[in-house]
Amino acid sequence: MSAFFILLFARLQANDGIVLPDKASLYLTAIEDAEYKEDKIEFWNNVYGFDMTCIKKQAMGEPLVDTVDQNQIVTNCQMLKTMDISKMASGDTSFTVPFKLVAERDDYIHALVAYFDVSFTKCHKLMGFSTGPRSRATHWKQTVLYLEDVLTICQGEALTGSMTVAPNKKNPRDIDITIKYSLNGQRCVASRTQHYKMR
């Protein structure tokens, strides 16, 4: 996700320059990821008999950049925002967008996953690629935002909420992300706000 901020910074250096890629879309989906969450996050509840939950809170607040297996995807992949990087102003890097992720099967949700698609529309031939989990792996991978709750969702039920993204006030290279989500399902009712800092 920080790639957007780098592209915007480059574009603001010259008014008549061309930035490639020039179009980008941000997507969100939800995944089942019990094994990783148990190994890397829940681990802090009992480290050789010591309660290290203070570190667990830190781990939960830092998004993981990694490759997600497409078989982990539980919901639809929703486009949250499309950006014309060639016309963006510095204030456009802060935004709040709603989401509605509908379950494609009965499963658990452990995390939300953000990724982007880009287009090179200024080329003589339209080109682009996706960093999504259903596409060929790229250097940018995906951004995984682990949820405090383990959500049980049934096919057709919707996880709704909003995602807020903004540059960090102390260090503009860091990104502050706030996720508000709600699930009112047959087997699970949950509502929470979580804050993340991407470094």
Tab-separated table of N, CA and C in Angstrom, residues 62-118:
chain	number	residue	atom	x	y	z
A	62	GLU	N	0.550	-4.302	13.483
A	62	GLU	CA	1.461	-4.150	12.343
A	62	GLU	C	1.026	-5.059	11.209
A	63	PRO	N	0.595	-4.486	10.098
A	63	PRO	CA	0.193	-5.326	8.962
A	63	PRO	C	1.351	-6.192	8.486
A	64	LEU	N	1.007	-7.364	8.015
A	64	LEU	CA	1.986	-8.297	7.464
A	64	LEU	C	1.961	-8.174	5.945
A	65	VAL	N	3.116	-8.003	5.339
A	65	VAL	CA	3.213	-8.006	3.874
A	65	VAL	C	3.728	-9.378	3.486
A	66	ASP	N	2.871	-10.149	2.825
A	66	ASP	CA	3.213	-11.529	2.489
A	66	ASP	C	2.324	-11.997	1.342
A	67	THR	N	2.665	-13.146	0.795
A	67	THR	CA	1.871	-13.750	-0.259
A	67	THR	C	0.779	-14.607	0.370
A	68	VAL	N	-0.451	-14.370	-0.032
A	68	VAL	CA	-1.608	-15.102	0.476
A	68	VAL	C	-2.011	-16.148	-0.555
A	69	ASP	N	-2.254	-17.364	-0.097
A	69	ASP	CA	-2.724	-18.441	-0.969
A	69	ASP	C	-4.177	-18.157	-1.339
A	70	GLN	N	-4.487	-18.240	-2.629
A	70	GLN	CA	-5.844	-17.930	-3.077
A	70	GLN	C	-6.894	-18.845	-2.447
A	71	ASN	N	-6.501	-20.039	-2.000
A	71	ASN	CA	-7.445	-20.951	-1.358
A	71	ASN	C	-7.872	-20.474	0.024
A	72	GLN	N	-7.177	-19.489	0.581
A	72	GLN	CA	-7.532	-18.934	1.882
A	72	GLN	C	-8.660	-17.906	1.778
A	73	ILE	N	-8.946	-17.424	0.580
A	73	ILE	CA	-9.945	-16.366	0.397
A	73	ILE	C	-11.333	-16.909	0.726
A	74	VAL	N	-12.039	-16.186	1.601
A	74	VAL	CA	-13.359	-16.607	2.074
A	74	VAL	C	-14.478	-15.786	1.426
A	75	THR	N	-14.186	-14.528	1.069
A	75	THR	CA	-15.217	-13.615	0.573
A	75	THR	C	-14.902	-13.146	-0.844
A	76	ASN	N	-15.810	-12.339	-1.373
A	76	ASN	CA	-15.531	-11.652	-2.625
A	76	ASN	C	-14.367	-10.689	-2.421
A	77	CYS	N	-13.787	-10.214	-3.510
A	77	CYS	CA	-12.738	-9.194	-3.467
A	77	CYS	C	-13.389	-7.890	-3.920
A	78	GLN	N	-13.486	-6.925	-3.033
A	78	GLN	CA	-14.182	-5.684	-3.356
A	78	GLN	C	-13.210	-4.567	-3.675
A	79	MET	N	-13.483	-3.870	-4.798
A	79	MET	CA	-12.690	-2.695	-5.124
A	79	MET	C	-13.141	-1.559	-4.201
A	80	LEU	N	-12.206	-0.983	-3.464
A	80	LEU	CA	-12.519	0.077	-2.516
A	80	LEU	C	-12.373	1.463	-3.120
A	81	LYS	N	-11.339	1.639	-3.937
A	81	LYS	CA	-11.050	2.978	-4.456
A	81	LYS	C	-10.194	2.865	-5.711
A	82	THR	N	-10.509	3.698	-6.678
A	82	THR	CA	-9.682	3.830	-7.878
A	82	THR	C	-9.042	5.208	-7.855
A	83	MET	N	-7.752	5.254	-8.165
A	83	MET	CA	-7.017	6.512	-8.106
A	83	MET	C	-6.329	6.794	-9.434
A	84	ASP	N	-6.447	8.036	-9.872
A	84	ASP	CA	-5.698	8.503	-11.032
A	84	ASP	C	-4.446	9.172	-10.487
A	85	ILE	N	-3.368	8.421	-10.430
A	85	ILE	CA	-2.137	8.903	-9.809
A	85	ILE	C	-1.596	10.136	-10.517
A	86	SER	N	-1.842	10.246	-11.819
A	86	SER	CA	-1.330	11.387	-12.582
A	86	SER	C	-2.018	12.696	-12.193
A	87	LYS	N	-3.169	12.616	-11.505
A	87	LYS	CA	-3.900	13.828	-11.122
A	87	LYS	C	-4.067	13.980	-9.607
A	88	MET	N	-3.543	13.044	-8.830
A	88	MET	CA	-3.727	13.103	-7.378
A	88	MET	C	-2.981	14.273	-6.755
A	89	ALA	N	-3.597	14.841	-5.723
A	89	ALA	CA	-2.947	15.861	-4.901
A	89	ALA	C	-2.511	15.191	-3.600
A	90	SER	N	-1.638	15.855	-2.857
A	90	SER	CA	-1.124	15.234	-1.633
A	90	SER	C	-2.244	14.930	-0.642
A	91	GLY	N	-3.309	15.710	-0.612
A	91	GLY	CA	-4.435	15.453	0.284
A	91	GLY	C	-5.240	14.221	-0.068
A	92	ASP	N	-5.066	13.723	-1.288
A	92	ASP	CA	-5.828	12.551	-1.734
A	92	ASP	C	-5.318	11.242	-1.124
A	93	THR	N	-4.220	11.299	-0.393
A	93	THR	CA	-3.681	10.074	0.205
A	93	THR	C	-4.431	9.675	1.474
A	94	SER	N	-5.291	10.553	1.973
A	94	SER	CA	-6.134	10.234	3.134
A	94	SER	C	-7.556	9.999	2.648
A	95	PHE	N	-8.120	8.856	3.023
A	95	PHE	CA	-9.491	8.562	2.592
A	95	PHE	C	-10.127	7.513	3.495
A	96	THR	N	-11.441	7.513	3.492
A	96	THR	CA	-12.236	6.491	4.168
A	96	THR	C	-13.203	5.918	3.152
A	97	VAL	N	-13.244	4.597	3.065
A	97	VAL	CA	-14.130	3.936	2.106
A	97	VAL	C	-14.888	2.806	2.802
A	98	PRO	N	-16.163	2.619	2.432
A	98	PRO	CA	-16.928	1.515	3.016
A	98	PRO	C	-16.605	0.208	2.305
A	99	PHE	N	-16.887	-0.911	2.973
A	99	PHE	CA	-16.753	-2.213	2.310
A	99	PHE	C	-17.875	-3.141	2.742
A	100	LYS	N	-18.157	-4.100	1.860
A	100	LYS	CA	-19.113	-5.167	2.137
A	100	LYS	C	-18.544	-6.428	1.509
A	101	LEU	N	-18.054	-7.322	2.357
A	101	LEU	CA	-17.431	-8.560	1.894
A	101	LEU	C	-18.394	-9.709	2.153
A	102	VAL	N	-18.830	-10.364	1.076
A	102	VAL	CA	-19.835	-11.426	1.166
A	102	VAL	C	-19.134	-12.783	1.109
A	103	ALA	N	-19.466	-13.647	2.084
A	103	ALA	CA	-18.828	-14.965	2.182
A	103	ALA	C	-19.213	-15.847	1.002
A	104	GLU	N	-18.208	-16.477	0.406
A	104	GLU	CA	-18.422	-17.407	-0.705
A	104	GLU	C	-18.579	-18.843	-0.225
A	105	ARG	N	-18.306	-19.078	1.069
A	105	ARG	CA	-18.463	-20.404	1.676
A	105	ARG	C	-18.532	-20.240	3.196
A	106	ASP	N	-18.957	-21.272	3.889
A	106	ASP	CA	-18.915	-21.283	5.350
A	106	ASP	C	-17.450	-21.428	5.772
A	107	ASP	N	-16.983	-20.529	6.634
A	107	ASP	CA	-15.582	-20.605	7.051
A	107	ASP	C	-15.339	-19.627	8.196
A	108	TYR	N	-14.083	-19.503	8.583
A	108	TYR	CA	-13.659	-18.536	9.584
A	108	TYR	C	-12.924	-17.402	8.885
A	109	ILE	N	-12.984	-16.217	9.474
A	109	ILE	CA	-12.207	-15.075	8.984
A	109	ILE	C	-11.234	-14.680	10.083
A	110	HIS	N	-9.946	-14.684	9.740
A	110	HIS	CA	-8.895	-14.298	10.678
A	110	HIS	C	-8.264	-12.955	10.309
A	111	ALA	N	-8.405	-12.557	9.035
A	111	ALA	CA	-7.723	-11.343	8.596
A	111	ALA	C	-8.400	-10.763	7.360
A	112	LEU	N	-8.148	-9.492	7.140
A	112	LEU	CA	-8.511	-8.827	5.895
A	112	LEU	C	-7.230	-8.663	5.088
A	113	VAL	N	-7.366	-8.690	3.783
A	113	VAL	CA	-6.211	-8.581	2.902
A	113	VAL	C	-6.454	-7.450	1.904
A	114	ALA	N	-5.515	-6.503	1.862
A	114	ALA	CA	-5.576	-5.395	0.904
A	114	ALA	C	-4.524	-5.623	-0.180
A	115	TYR	N	-4.878	-5.255	-1.396
A	115	TYR	CA	-3.935	-5.340	-2.515
A	115	TYR	C	-4.362	-4.335	-3.572
A	116	PHE	N	-3.534	-4.160	-4.597
A	116	PHE	CA	-3.866	-3.187	-5.631
A	116	PHE	C	-3.617	-3.743	-7.022
A	117	ASP	N	-4.354	-3.176	-7.961
A	117	ASP	CA	-4.141	-3.385	-9.389
A	117	ASP	C	-3.652	-2.056	-9.954
A	118	VAL	N	-2.769	-2.115	-10.922
A	118	VAL	CA	-2.288	-0.890	-11.557
A	118	VAL	C	-2.427	-0.993	-13.072
